[in-house]
GROMACS .gro file of C-alpha atoms in nm:
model
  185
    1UNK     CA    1  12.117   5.726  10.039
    2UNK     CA    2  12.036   6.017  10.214
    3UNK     CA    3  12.141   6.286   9.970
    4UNK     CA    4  11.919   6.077   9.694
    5UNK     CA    5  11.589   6.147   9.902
    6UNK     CA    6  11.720   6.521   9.912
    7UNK     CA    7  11.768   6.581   9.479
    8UNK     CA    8  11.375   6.640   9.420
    9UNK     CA    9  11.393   6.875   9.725
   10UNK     CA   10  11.627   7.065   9.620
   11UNK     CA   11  11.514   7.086   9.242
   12UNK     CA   12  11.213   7.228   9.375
   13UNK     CA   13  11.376   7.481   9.533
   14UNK     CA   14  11.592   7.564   9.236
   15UNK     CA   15  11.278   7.569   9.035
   16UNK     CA   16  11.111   7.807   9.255
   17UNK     CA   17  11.395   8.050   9.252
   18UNK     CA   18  11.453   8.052   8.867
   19UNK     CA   19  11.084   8.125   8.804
   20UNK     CA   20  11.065   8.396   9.016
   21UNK     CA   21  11.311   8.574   8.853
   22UNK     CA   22  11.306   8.923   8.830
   23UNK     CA   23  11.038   9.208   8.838
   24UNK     CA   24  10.858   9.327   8.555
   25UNK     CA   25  10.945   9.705   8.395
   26UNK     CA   26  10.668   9.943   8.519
   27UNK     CA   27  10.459  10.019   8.191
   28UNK     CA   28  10.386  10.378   8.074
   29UNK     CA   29  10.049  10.480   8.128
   30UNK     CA   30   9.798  10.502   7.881
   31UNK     CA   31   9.647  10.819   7.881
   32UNK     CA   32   9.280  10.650   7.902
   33UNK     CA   33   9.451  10.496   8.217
   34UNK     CA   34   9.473  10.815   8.345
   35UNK     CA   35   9.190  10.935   8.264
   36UNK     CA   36   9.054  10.944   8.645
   37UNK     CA   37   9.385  10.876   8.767
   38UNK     CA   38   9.501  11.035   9.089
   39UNK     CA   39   9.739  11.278   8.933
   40UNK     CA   40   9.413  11.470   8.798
   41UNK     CA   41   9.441  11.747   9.038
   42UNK     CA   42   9.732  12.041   8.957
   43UNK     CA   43   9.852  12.040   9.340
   44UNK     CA   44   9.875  11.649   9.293
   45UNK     CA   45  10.164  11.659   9.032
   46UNK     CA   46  10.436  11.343   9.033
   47UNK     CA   47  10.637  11.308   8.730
   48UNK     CA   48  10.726  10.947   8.868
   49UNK     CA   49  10.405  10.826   8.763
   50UNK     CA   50  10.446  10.944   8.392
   51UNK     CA   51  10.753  10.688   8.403
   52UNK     CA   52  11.067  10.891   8.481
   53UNK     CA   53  11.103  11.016   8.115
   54UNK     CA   54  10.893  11.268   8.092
   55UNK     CA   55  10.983  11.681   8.204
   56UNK     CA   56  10.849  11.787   8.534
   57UNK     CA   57  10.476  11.957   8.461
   58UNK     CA   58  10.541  12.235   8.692
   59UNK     CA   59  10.832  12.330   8.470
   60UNK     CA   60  10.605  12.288   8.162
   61UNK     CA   61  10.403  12.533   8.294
   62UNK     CA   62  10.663  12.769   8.385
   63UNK     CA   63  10.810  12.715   8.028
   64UNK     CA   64  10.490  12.796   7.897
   65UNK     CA   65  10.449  13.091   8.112
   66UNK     CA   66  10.776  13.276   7.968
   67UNK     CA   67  10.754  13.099   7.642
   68UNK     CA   68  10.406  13.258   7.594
   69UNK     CA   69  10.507  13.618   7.618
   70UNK     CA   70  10.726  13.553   7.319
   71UNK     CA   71  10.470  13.401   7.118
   72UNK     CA   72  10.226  13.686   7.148
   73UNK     CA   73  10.313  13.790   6.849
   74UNK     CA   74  10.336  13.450   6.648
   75UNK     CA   75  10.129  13.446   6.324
   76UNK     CA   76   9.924  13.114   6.282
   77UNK     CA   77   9.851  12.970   5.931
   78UNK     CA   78  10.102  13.075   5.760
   79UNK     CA   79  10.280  12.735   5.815
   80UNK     CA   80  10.120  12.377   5.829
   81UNK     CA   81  10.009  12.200   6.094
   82UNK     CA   82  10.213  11.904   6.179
   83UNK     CA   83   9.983  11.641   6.327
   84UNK     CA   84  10.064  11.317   6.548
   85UNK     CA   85   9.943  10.977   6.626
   86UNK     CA   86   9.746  10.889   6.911
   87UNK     CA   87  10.017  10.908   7.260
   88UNK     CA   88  10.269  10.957   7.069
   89UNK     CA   89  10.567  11.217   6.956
   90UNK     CA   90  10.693  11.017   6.646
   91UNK     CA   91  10.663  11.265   6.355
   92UNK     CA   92  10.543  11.005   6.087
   93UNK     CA   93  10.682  11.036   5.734
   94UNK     CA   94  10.352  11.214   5.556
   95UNK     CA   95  10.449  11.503   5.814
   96UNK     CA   96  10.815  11.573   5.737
   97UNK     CA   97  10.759  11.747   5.409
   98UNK     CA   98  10.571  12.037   5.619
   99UNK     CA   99  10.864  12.061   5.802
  100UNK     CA  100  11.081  12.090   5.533
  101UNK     CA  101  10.851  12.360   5.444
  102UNK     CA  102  10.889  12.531   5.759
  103UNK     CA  103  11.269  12.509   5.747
  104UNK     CA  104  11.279  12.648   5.421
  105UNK     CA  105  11.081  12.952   5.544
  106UNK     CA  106  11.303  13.021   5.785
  107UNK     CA  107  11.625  12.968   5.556
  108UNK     CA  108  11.465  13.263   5.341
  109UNK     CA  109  11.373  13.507   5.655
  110UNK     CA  110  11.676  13.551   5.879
  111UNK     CA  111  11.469  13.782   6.091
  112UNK     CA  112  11.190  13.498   6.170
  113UNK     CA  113  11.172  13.246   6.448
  114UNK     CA  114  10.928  12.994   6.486
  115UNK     CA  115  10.714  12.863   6.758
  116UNK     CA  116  10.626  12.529   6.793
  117UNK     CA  117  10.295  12.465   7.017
  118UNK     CA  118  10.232  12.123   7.139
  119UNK     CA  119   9.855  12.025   7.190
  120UNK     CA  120   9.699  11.703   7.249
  121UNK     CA  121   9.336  11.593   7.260
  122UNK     CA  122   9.085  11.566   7.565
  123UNK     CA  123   9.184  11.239   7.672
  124UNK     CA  124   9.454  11.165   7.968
  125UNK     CA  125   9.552  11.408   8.261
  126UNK     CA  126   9.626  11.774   8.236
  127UNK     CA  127   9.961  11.651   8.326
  128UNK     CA  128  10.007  11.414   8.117
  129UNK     CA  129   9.852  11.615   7.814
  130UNK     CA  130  10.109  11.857   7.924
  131UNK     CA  131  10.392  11.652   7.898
  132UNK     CA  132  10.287  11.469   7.543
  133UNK     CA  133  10.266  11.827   7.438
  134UNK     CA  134  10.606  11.919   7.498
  135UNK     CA  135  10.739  11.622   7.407
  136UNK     CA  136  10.552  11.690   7.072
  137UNK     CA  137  10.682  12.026   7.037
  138UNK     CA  138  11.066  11.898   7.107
  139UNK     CA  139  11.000  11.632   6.815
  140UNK     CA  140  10.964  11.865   6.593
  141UNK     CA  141  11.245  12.068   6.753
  142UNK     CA  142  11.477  11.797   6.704
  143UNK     CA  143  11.378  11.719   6.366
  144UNK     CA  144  11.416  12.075   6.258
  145UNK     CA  145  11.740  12.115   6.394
  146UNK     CA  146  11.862  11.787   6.228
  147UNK     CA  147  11.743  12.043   5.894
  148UNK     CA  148  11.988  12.284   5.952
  149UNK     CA  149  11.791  12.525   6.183
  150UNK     CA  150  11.964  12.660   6.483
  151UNK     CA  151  11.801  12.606   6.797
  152UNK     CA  152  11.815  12.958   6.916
  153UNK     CA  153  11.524  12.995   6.558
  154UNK     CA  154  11.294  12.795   6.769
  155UNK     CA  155  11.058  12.874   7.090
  156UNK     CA  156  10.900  12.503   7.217
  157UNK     CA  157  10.556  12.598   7.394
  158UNK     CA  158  10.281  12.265   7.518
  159UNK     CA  159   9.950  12.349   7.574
  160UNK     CA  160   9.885  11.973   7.657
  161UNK     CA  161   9.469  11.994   7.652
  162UNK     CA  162   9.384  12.334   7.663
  163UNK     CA  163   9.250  12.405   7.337
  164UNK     CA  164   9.103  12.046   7.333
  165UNK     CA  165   8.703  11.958   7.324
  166UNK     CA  166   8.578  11.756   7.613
  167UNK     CA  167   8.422  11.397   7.472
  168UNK     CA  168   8.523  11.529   7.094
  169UNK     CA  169   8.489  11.250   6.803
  170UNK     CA  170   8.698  11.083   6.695
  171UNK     CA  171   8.783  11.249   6.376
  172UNK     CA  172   8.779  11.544   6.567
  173UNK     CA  173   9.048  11.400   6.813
  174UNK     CA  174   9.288  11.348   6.534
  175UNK     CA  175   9.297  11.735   6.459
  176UNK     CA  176   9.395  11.834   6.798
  177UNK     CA  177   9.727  11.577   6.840
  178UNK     CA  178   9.914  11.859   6.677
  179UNK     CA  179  10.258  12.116   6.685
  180UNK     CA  180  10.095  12.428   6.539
  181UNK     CA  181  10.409  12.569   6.374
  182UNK     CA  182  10.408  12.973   6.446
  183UNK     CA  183  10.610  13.266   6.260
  184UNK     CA  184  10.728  13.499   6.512
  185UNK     CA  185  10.880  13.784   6.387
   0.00000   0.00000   0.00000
């Protein structure tokens, strides 16, 4: 008799403990999120809070230190622009056939590299914009390698927001999510 007054006890208990279950994944920022996040300042810089997947921003910048010198002498427009969704590094399927393009110039100059410049628009951290930008530019890396293009051919470079206009339209916005593809030679 005893154990019968227990049961609804103890199914609440069970109850409890099921639907507590376990703890959410942490979601990726958005870069609006971050906007006025606290990772705005340069001596503030936590890759945790990008999600653990993106590089380090300090190293993007030291990449983009060294990388830079090479690309001083990088010729733009002779190659298209490859351009990218809003936060994100997918190269949609409109955009491949400029890469083919690009791999195809490079197939006919053996003495050419290529640099491939990440660049975002004006919304999101400096770190973050940083770190889409590379991710852009290793996109396209990937995707050119998967062409037949060694990797040694290609120089990776992000220059996250830097080239980006402050409160741009929207239009305007959708020119600078971009890997400008360079010729160095």
């Amino acid at each position: 008799m005893q154990f019968r007054k227990s049961i609804p006890f103890i199914a609440v208990i069970l109850a409890f403990a099921l639907l507590s279950g376990c703890a959410k994944k942490p979601r990726r920022p958005n870069p609006i999120d971050t906007l006025l996040g606290s990772g705005s300042g340069s001596d503030n810089v936590n890759p945790q809070q990008f999600g653990g997947g993106f590089v380090d921003p300090t190293e993007i910048i030291e990449t983009r230190a060294t990388s830079g010198d090479s690309m001083a002498n990088a010729q733009r427009g002779i190659l298209p622009v490859v351009y990218f969704d809003f936060n994100s590094a997918s190269i949609k399927p409109a955009e491949r056939a400029k890469l083919s393009q690009a791999a195809e110039y490079l197939k006919n100059n053996s003495g050419s590299k290529l640099g491939l410049e990440g660049h975002c628009d004006w919304r999101g951290t400096a770190e973050y914009n940083l770190a889409l930008g590379d991710r852009r530019s290793k996109a396209v890396q990937r995707y050119l390698e998967t062409l037949g293009i060694p990797a040694s051919r290609l120089v990776t470079l992000s220059k996250g927001d830097l080239n980006a206009t402050k409160g741009a339209a929207t239009q305007q916005m959708g020119r600078e999510r971009k890997v400008e593809v360079l010729v160095i030679r």
